[in-house]
Coordinates of C-alpha atoms in Angstrom, one line a residue:
X1 CA -53.6 4.9 95.6
X2 CA -52.7 1.6 97.4
X3 CA -49.1 1.0 97.8
X4 CA -48.4 -2.2 99.4
X5 CA -49.1 -0.9 102.9
X6 CA -46.8 2.1 102.4
X7 CA -48.1 5.6 103.0
X8 CA -48.5 7.7 99.8
X9 CA -48.4 11.1 101.9
X10 CA -44.5 11.2 102.1
X11 CA -42.8 14.2 100.8
X12 CA -39.3 14.6 99.3
X13 CA -37.0 15.3 102.5
X14 CA -39.7 14.2 105.0
X15 CA -39.1 11.0 106.9
X16 CA -42.2 9.1 107.3
X17 CA -42.7 6.1 109.7
X18 CA -42.9 3.7 106.7
X19 CA -39.7 5.0 105.1
X20 CA -38.0 4.6 108.6
X21 CA -39.2 0.9 108.8
X22 CA -38.1 0.1 105.3
X23 CA -34.6 1.6 105.6
X24 CA -31.8 -1.1 105.2
X25 CA -30.1 -1.5 108.6
X26 CA -27.0 -3.5 109.5
X27 CA -27.4 -7.2 110.3
X28 CA -26.9 -6.4 114.1
X29 CA -30.6 -5.5 114.0
X30 CA -31.5 -9.2 113.7
X31 CA -29.6 -10.3 116.8
X32 CA -31.6 -12.4 119.2
X33 CA -34.1 -10.6 121.1
X34 CA -33.1 -9.5 124.7
X35 CA -34.6 -6.8 126.7
X36 CA -33.3 -4.0 124.7
X37 CA -33.0 -0.6 126.0
X38 CA -35.0 2.0 124.5
X39 CA -33.2 3.4 121.3
X40 CA -34.1 6.1 118.9
X41 CA -35.7 4.9 115.7
X42 CA -33.4 4.0 112.8
X43 CA -32.9 6.9 110.7
X44 CA -34.4 7.2 107.1
X45 CA -32.3 5.5 104.4
X46 CA -32.0 8.7 102.7
X47 CA -30.6 10.6 105.7
X48 CA -28.4 7.7 106.8
X49 CA -26.3 7.7 103.6
X50 CA -25.8 11.2 103.2
X51 CA -25.1 12.8 106.4
X52 CA -23.6 11.4 109.7
X53 CA -25.9 9.8 112.2
X54 CA -27.7 12.4 114.3
X55 CA -27.1 12.2 118.1
X56 CA -30.1 11.0 120.0
X57 CA -30.3 14.3 122.1
X58 CA -30.9 16.4 118.9
X59 CA -34.2 18.1 119.0
X60 CA -36.8 16.6 116.6
X61 CA -37.2 19.8 114.7
X62 CA -33.4 20.1 113.9
X63 CA -33.4 16.4 113.0
X64 CA -36.3 17.0 110.5
X65 CA -34.5 19.9 108.9
X66 CA -31.2 18.0 108.6
X67 CA -33.2 15.2 106.8
X68 CA -34.8 17.6 104.5
X69 CA -31.4 19.0 103.5
X70 CA -30.1 15.5 103.1
X71 CA -32.9 14.7 100.7
X72 CA -32.6 17.8 98.8
X73 CA -28.9 17.1 98.4
X74 CA -29.4 13.5 97.1
X75 CA -31.9 14.9 94.6
X76 CA -29.5 17.5 93.3
X77 CA -26.7 15.2 92.9
X78 CA -28.8 12.4 91.2
X79 CA -30.5 15.3 89.1
X80 CA -26.9 16.3 87.9
X81 CA -26.2 12.5 87.0
X82 CA -29.3 12.3 84.9
X83 CA -28.7 15.6 83.3
X84 CA -25.3 14.7 82.0
X85 CA -26.6 12.6 79.0
X86 CA -28.8 15.4 77.6
X87 CA -26.0 17.9 78.1
X88 CA -23.7 15.6 76.2
X89 CA -26.3 15.4 73.5
X90 CA -28.1 18.6 73.3
X91 CA -25.2 21.2 73.6
X92 CA -23.9 19.5 70.6
X93 CA -26.9 19.7 68.4
X94 CA -26.8 23.3 67.2
X95 CA -23.1 22.6 66.0
X96 CA -23.9 19.6 63.7
X97 CA -24.2 21.5 60.5
X98 CA -20.9 23.3 61.4
X99 CA -19.2 19.9 62.2
X100 CA -20.3 18.7 58.8
X101 CA -18.6 21.7 57.1
X102 CA -15.6 21.9 59.5
X103 CA -14.7 18.1 59.0
X104 CA -15.9 18.0 55.4
X105 CA -18.2 15.1 56.0
X106 CA -21.8 14.3 55.0
X107 CA -24.6 14.9 57.4
X108 CA -25.2 11.1 57.7
X109 CA -21.7 10.6 58.9
X110 CA -21.8 13.4 61.4
X111 CA -25.2 11.9 62.7
X112 CA -23.2 8.9 63.5
X113 CA -21.3 10.9 66.3
X114 CA -24.7 11.0 68.1
X115 CA -25.4 7.2 67.5
X116 CA -22.0 6.4 68.8
X117 CA -22.5 8.2 72.1
X118 CA -25.9 6.8 72.3
X119 CA -24.8 3.3 71.7
X120 CA -22.0 3.8 74.2
X121 CA -24.5 4.8 76.9
X122 CA -26.5 1.6 76.0
X123 CA -23.5 -0.8 76.4
X124 CA -21.9 0.9 79.2
X125 CA -25.1 0.5 81.3
X126 CA -25.3 -3.3 80.8
X127 CA -21.7 -3.6 82.3
X128 CA -22.0 -0.9 84.9
X129 CA -25.5 -2.1 86.3
X130 CA -24.4 -5.5 87.6
X131 CA -21.0 -3.9 88.9
X132 CA -22.9 -1.7 91.0
X133 CA -24.9 -4.6 92.4
X134 CA -21.8 -6.4 93.3
X135 CA -19.4 -3.5 94.3
X136 CA -21.8 -0.9 95.5
X137 CA -22.9 2.4 93.8
X138 CA -19.9 4.7 94.5
X139 CA -16.9 3.1 93.2
X140 CA -18.1 2.3 89.5
X141 CA -19.7 5.8 89.4
X142 CA -16.5 7.7 90.2
X143 CA -14.6 5.5 87.8
X144 CA -17.1 6.1 85.0
X145 CA -16.9 10.0 85.6
X146 CA -13.3 10.1 85.5
X147 CA -13.2 8.2 82.1
X148 CA -16.1 10.5 80.8
X149 CA -13.9 13.5 81.6
X150 CA -11.0 12.2 79.6
X151 CA -12.9 11.0 76.6
X152 CA -14.8 14.5 76.4
X153 CA -11.4 16.3 76.5
X154 CA -10.1 14.3 73.6
X155 CA -13.3 14.8 71.5
X156 CA -12.5 18.7 71.8
X157 CA -9.2 17.9 70.0
X158 CA -10.5 15.4 67.3
X159 CA -9.1 16.2 63.8
X160 CA -11.3 13.7 61.8
X161 CA -14.8 12.5 61.9
X162 CA -13.7 8.9 62.6
X163 CA -11.8 9.8 65.6
X164 CA -14.7 12.0 67.0
X165 CA -17.0 9.1 66.5
X166 CA -14.6 6.8 68.5
X167 CA -14.3 9.0 71.4
X168 CA -18.0 9.8 71.4
X169 CA -18.5 6.0 71.8
X170 CA -16.0 6.1 74.8
X171 CA -17.7 9.1 76.2
X172 CA -21.1 7.3 76.1
X173 CA -19.6 4.3 77.6
X174 CA -18.3 6.1 80.6
X175 CA -21.3 8.4 80.9
X176 CA -23.6 5.4 81.2
X177 CA -22.4 5.0 84.9
X178 CA -24.3 8.2 86.0
X179 CA -27.4 7.1 84.2
X180 CA -27.8 3.4 85.5
X181 CA -26.6 4.3 89.0
X182 CA -28.8 7.1 89.5
X183 CA -31.7 5.1 88.9
X184 CA -30.4 2.3 91.1
X185 CA -29.8 4.7 94.0
X186 CA -33.5 5.8 93.7
X187 CA -34.5 2.3 94.0
X188 CA -32.3 2.0 97.1
X189 CA -33.8 4.9 98.8
X190 CA -37.4 5.0 97.8
X191 CA -40.4 2.5 96.9
X192 CA -43.9 2.5 95.6
X193 CA -45.5 5.9 94.9
X194 CA -42.7 7.7 96.6
X195 CA -40.3 6.3 93.9
X196 CA -42.6 7.5 91.0
X197 CA -42.8 10.9 92.6
X198 CA -39.1 11.0 92.9
X199 CA -38.6 10.1 89.3
X200 CA -40.7 13.0 88.3
X201 CA -38.8 15.3 90.5
X202 CA -35.7 14.1 88.8
X203 CA -37.2 14.9 85.5
X204 CA -37.8 18.5 86.7
X205 CA -34.0 18.8 87.3
X206 CA -32.6 16.7 84.5
X207 CA -35.2 18.4 82.3
X208 CA -33.6 21.8 82.7
X209 CA -30.5 20.4 80.9
X210 CA -32.3 20.0 77.5
X211 CA -33.8 23.6 78.0
X212 CA -30.5 25.3 78.5
X213 CA -28.1 22.9 76.7
X214 CA -28.9 23.9 73.1
X215 CA -28.9 27.7 74.4
X216 CA -25.7 27.2 75.9
X217 CA -24.4 25.5 72.6
X218 CA -25.7 28.3 70.4
X219 CA -24.0 30.9 72.6
X220 CA -20.8 28.9 72.8
X221 CA -20.8 29.0 68.9
X222 CA -20.9 32.7 69.0
X223 CA -17.7 32.7 70.7
X224 CA -15.9 29.9 69.4
X225 CA -16.3 26.7 67.2
X226 CA -17.8 23.4 68.0
X227 CA -14.7 22.3 69.8
X228 CA -15.5 24.7 72.4
X229 CA -18.8 22.8 73.3
X230 CA -16.7 19.7 74.3
X231 CA -14.4 22.0 76.4
X232 CA -17.4 23.2 78.3
X233 CA -18.7 19.6 78.7
X234 CA -15.3 18.7 80.1
X235 CA -15.5 21.4 82.8
X236 CA -19.1 20.2 83.6
X237 CA -17.9 16.6 83.9
X238 CA -15.1 17.7 86.3
X239 CA -17.5 19.6 88.6
X240 CA -19.9 16.8 88.7
X241 CA -17.1 14.3 89.6
X242 CA -16.0 16.4 92.5
X243 CA -19.7 16.8 93.7
X244 CA -20.2 13.0 93.7
X245 CA -16.8 12.2 95.3
X246 CA -17.8 14.6 98.2
X247 CA -21.5 14.3 98.7
X248 CA -22.9 11.0 97.3
X249 CA -22.2 8.3 99.7
X250 CA -22.9 4.6 99.5
X251 CA -26.5 3.5 99.3
X252 CA -26.1 -0.2 98.9
X253 CA -25.2 -1.9 102.1
X254 CA -22.6 -4.7 101.8
X255 CA -25.1 -7.3 103.0
X256 CA -27.4 -6.5 100.1
X257 CA -24.7 -6.9 97.3
X258 CA -24.4 -9.7 94.9
X259 CA -21.3 -11.9 95.3
X260 CA -21.5 -13.7 92.0
X261 CA -19.6 -12.8 88.8
X262 CA -20.6 -12.5 85.2
X263 CA -22.5 -15.8 85.0
X264 CA -24.6 -14.8 88.1
X265 CA -25.3 -11.3 86.6
X266 CA -26.6 -12.9 83.3
X267 CA -28.6 -15.1 85.2
X268 CA -30.2 -12.3 87.2
X269 CA -30.9 -10.5 84.0
X270 CA -32.4 -13.5 82.3
X271 CA -34.7 -14.0 85.3
X272 CA -35.8 -10.3 84.9
X273 CA -36.4 -10.6 81.3
X274 CA -38.6 -13.7 81.9
X275 CA -40.9 -11.5 83.9
X276 CA -43.5 -10.5 81.1
X277 CA -44.7 -7.5 82.9
X278 CA -41.2 -6.1 83.6
X279 CA -40.2 -6.6 80.1
X280 CA -43.5 -4.8 78.8
X281 CA -42.6 -1.8 80.8
X282 CA -39.0 -1.9 79.6
X283 CA -40.0 -2.2 76.0
X284 CA -42.7 0.5 76.2
X285 CA -40.2 2.9 77.7
X286 CA -37.5 2.0 75.3
X287 CA -39.6 2.6 72.2
X288 CA -41.0 5.8 73.7
X289 CA -37.4 7.1 74.3
X290 CA -36.5 6.0 70.6
X291 CA -39.3 8.4 69.3
X292 CA -38.0 11.1 71.5
X293 CA -34.4 10.5 70.2
X294 CA -35.7 10.6 66.6
X295 CA -36.6 14.1 67.3
X296 CA -33.3 14.9 69.0
X297 CA -31.3 13.6 66.1
X298 CA -33.4 15.0 63.2
X299 CA -34.8 18.3 64.6
X300 CA -31.3 20.3 64.0
X301 CA -31.6 19.5 60.3
X302 CA -35.4 19.9 60.1
X303 CA -35.7 23.1 61.9
X304 CA -32.6 24.7 60.4
X305 CA -32.0 23.4 57.0
X306 CA -35.6 22.5 55.9
X307 CA -37.3 25.5 57.6
X308 CA -34.4 27.9 57.6
X309 CA -34.4 28.8 61.3
X310 CA -31.2 30.0 62.9
X311 CA -29.3 28.1 65.6
X312 CA -30.7 30.4 68.2
X313 CA -34.3 29.8 67.0
X314 CA -33.7 26.2 67.0
X315 CA -32.3 26.4 70.6
X316 CA -35.5 28.3 71.7
X317 CA -37.9 25.8 70.2
X318 CA -35.9 22.9 71.7
X319 CA -36.1 24.6 75.1
X320 CA -40.0 25.2 74.8
X321 CA -40.4 21.5 74.1
X322 CA -38.1 20.6 77.1
X323 CA -40.3 22.9 79.3
X324 CA -43.4 21.0 78.1
X325 CA -41.9 17.7 79.0
X326 CA -40.9 19.1 82.5
X327 CA -44.2 20.7 83.2
X328 CA -46.2 17.4 82.4
X329 CA -43.8 15.4 84.3
X330 CA -44.4 17.6 87.4
X331 CA -48.1 17.3 86.9
X332 CA -47.6 13.6 86.7
X333 CA -45.6 13.4 90.0
X334 CA -47.4 16.1 92.1
X335 CA -51.0 15.6 91.0
X336 CA -51.6 12.3 89.2
X337 CA -49.4 9.7 91.1
X338 CA -51.4 8.5 94.2
X339 CA -54.6 9.7 92.7
X340 CA -54.8 8.0 89.3
X341 CA -53.6 4.6 88.3
X342 CA -49.9 4.8 86.9
X343 CA -51.0 2.3 84.2
X344 CA -53.9 4.4 83.2
X345 CA -51.7 7.6 83.1
X346 CA -49.1 5.7 81.0
X347 CA -51.5 4.5 78.5
X348 CA -53.0 7.9 78.1
X349 CA -49.4 9.4 77.5
X350 CA -48.6 6.8 75.0
X351 CA -51.8 7.4 72.9
X352 CA -51.1 11.2 72.9
X353 CA -47.6 10.4 71.6
X354 CA -48.8 8.2 68.9
X355 CA -51.5 10.7 67.8
X356 CA -48.9 13.5 67.7
X357 CA -46.5 11.3 65.5
X358 CA -49.3 10.6 63.1
X359 CA -50.2 14.4 62.7
X360 CA -46.4 15.0 62.1
X361 CA -46.5 12.4 59.4
X362 CA -49.5 13.7 57.7
X363 CA -48.2 17.4 57.8
X364 CA -44.6 16.5 56.5
X365 CA -45.8 14.2 53.8
X366 CA -48.0 17.0 52.4
X367 CA -51.5 15.7 53.0
X368 CA -52.4 19.1 54.4
X369 CA -50.4 20.9 51.8
X370 CA -47.3 23.0 52.4
X371 CA -47.2 23.7 56.0
X372 CA -44.7 26.1 57.8
X373 CA -42.8 25.6 60.9
X374 CA -45.3 26.4 63.4
X375 CA -47.7 23.6 62.9
X376 CA -44.8 21.1 63.0
X377 CA -43.4 22.7 66.0
X378 CA -46.7 22.5 67.7
X379 CA -47.1 18.7 67.0
X380 CA -43.4 18.3 68.2
X381 CA -44.4 20.1 71.4
X382 CA -47.4 17.8 72.2
X383 CA -45.3 14.7 71.5
X384 CA -42.5 15.9 73.8
X385 CA -44.7 16.9 76.5
X386 CA -46.5 13.7 76.6
X387 CA -43.2 12.2 77.2
X388 CA -43.7 13.4 80.8
X389 CA -46.3 10.8 81.3
X390 CA -44.4 8.0 79.7
X391 CA -41.0 8.0 80.8
X392 CA -41.2 8.4 84.7
X393 CA -44.1 5.9 84.9
X394 CA -42.4 3.2 82.7
X395 CA -39.1 3.4 85.0
X396 CA -41.0 3.5 88.3
X397 CA -43.3 0.6 87.3
X398 CA -40.5 -1.6 86.0
X399 CA -38.3 -1.0 89.1
X400 CA -40.9 -1.5 91.5
X401 CA -40.9 -5.2 90.4
X402 CA -37.1 -5.6 91.0
X403 CA -36.2 -4.8 94.6
X404 CA -33.8 -7.7 94.6
X405 CA -31.6 -6.4 91.5
X406 CA -32.0 -2.7 91.1
X407 CA -28.7 -2.1 89.4
X408 CA -29.2 -4.9 86.8
X409 CA -32.9 -3.8 86.1
X410 CA -31.8 -0.3 85.7
X411 CA -29.2 -1.5 83.3
X412 CA -31.6 -3.3 81.2
X413 CA -34.0 -0.5 81.1
X414 CA -31.3 1.9 80.0
X415 CA -29.6 -0.4 77.6
X416 CA -32.8 -1.4 75.9
X417 CA -33.7 2.4 75.5
X418 CA -30.3 3.5 74.2
X419 CA -29.9 0.6 71.8
X420 CA -33.4 1.1 70.4
X421 CA -32.6 4.9 70.2
X422 CA -29.3 4.1 68.5
X423 CA -31.0 2.1 65.7
X424 CA -33.7 4.6 65.3
X425 CA -31.5 7.8 65.1
X426 CA -29.7 7.0 61.7
X427 CA -33.1 6.3 60.0
X428 CA -34.3 9.9 60.4
X429 CA -31.8 11.1 57.7
X430 CA -32.0 8.1 55.3
X431 CA -33.8 10.2 52.7
X432 CA -31.4 13.2 53.0
X433 CA -31.6 16.6 54.4
X434 CA -34.5 17.9 52.4
X435 CA -37.4 16.0 54.1
X436 CA -38.8 15.6 57.5
X437 CA -40.8 12.4 56.6
X438 CA -38.4 9.8 57.9
X439 CA -38.5 11.6 61.2
X440 CA -42.2 11.4 61.5
X441 CA -42.2 7.8 60.1
X442 CA -39.6 6.6 62.7
X443 CA -41.5 8.4 65.5
X444 CA -44.8 6.9 64.6
X445 CA -43.5 3.2 64.4
X446 CA -41.8 3.7 67.7
X447 CA -44.8 5.1 69.2
X448 CA -47.2 2.3 68.0
X449 CA -44.6 -0.2 69.0
X450 CA -44.6 1.3 72.5
X451 CA -48.4 1.2 73.0
X452 CA -48.5 -2.4 71.5
X453 CA -45.7 -3.6 74.1
X454 CA -47.7 -1.9 77.0
X455 CA -51.0 -3.5 76.0
X456 CA -49.7 -6.9 74.9
X457 CA -47.1 -7.6 77.5
X458 CA -48.1 -5.6 80.7
X459 CA -51.9 -6.1 80.1
X460 CA -52.9 -3.6 82.8
X461 CA -56.6 -4.8 82.8
X462 CA -55.6 -8.2 84.3
X463 CA -52.5 -7.9 86.7
X464 CA -51.9 -6.4 90.0
X465 CA -49.9 -3.3 90.2
X466 CA -46.1 -3.8 90.5
X467 CA -45.9 -2.0 93.8
X468 CA -48.4 -4.5 95.2
X469 CA -46.7 -7.7 93.9
X470 CA -43.2 -7.5 93.0
X471 CA -41.3 -10.0 90.8
X472 CA -39.8 -13.1 92.5
X473 CA -36.1 -13.1 92.9
X474 CA -34.4 -14.3 89.7

């Protein structure tokens, strides 16, 4: 696939000549030409920001091995940051019925604890994104991680639902730093098809979190109550903070940072939103995420309360669906990207999500009579798996248009996704705990809206690919 002159054959950890040429280098590179002495080529952006510069006499094979290790290290650190939100959400899911009983609150009120965390992640990104464009990626990320640890520890001690909702909001606000800055770091380090492939690789790592998180949550509930889940999350937060502090170095050079304040940040975001194609990808991805989060918010009650499954069975089904998402995401990154148009793959994924949501609505509303858990679980598996085609391609396509403001663009993408998800999640319980119809309706509306935004705003049949024609600086 054409990629604006960049090779499509780069692999994670391997430094291609094109990556070497595109790596940000300090300003002294642009000094007036003199008869320069022969110098070794600049290191890859990935390597130069994760390990010390390698001496020129280092053998080529050793330099390549060092670069591969650096690339793997960056992948693991960013994967951990993107895994934190599903850990915060999904470990808590099997405990929702227990929290309802323990705090003597209705299910709809307890579901607000999910909404509060999601809303916090949405609002936090819109703040942290411009901050990272102005001050770099590292300092805002470390500050956010520290606050996340403190808020999660207080959640473990919350005596009332209201206090739990408040600190879940703060937990989301702080956790937003990991989400938005991880995407911005990917934009700093990669471009074009390589960026799309890296997003699919991140999905492999971060996708492990939804697989193991409900299982861990179910096992924690065997040993303690729901408060123990937040204690485990606190430990995870501390460990990830230490990893970031030690191994994730700055990826945004000072000469590429924005010097303006709030007004300049708002002007940049306004310019991004004025780009119809960027906005189309952003809304399509946000609505697809809302369909996914409708499943996340409703599935504990649908699977356990309506179909009578145990917390362990729910965790197993949730893990199977997450494996489907990971597998399809890897097929997208390893097989399809570079061979098939990303817009074509994205459109196909959105159509599959829409068909699966329609099937869920027909089954849960009784059109096919009384159906058991297996058909509903199969439709949910198809819907979740198709997210592996939708989410990495919407993120990569949107960010390809915004090399000048990766932090702000990442903030807009994340904020729109989490805000739409926060609006959709309470609607899944609007008819009580005895029907899955609201979940299916919300998913179908979001899926149809996502496909409509992709076709109406992006219009893939008439525009150049984002990697070939990035948006102008705002």
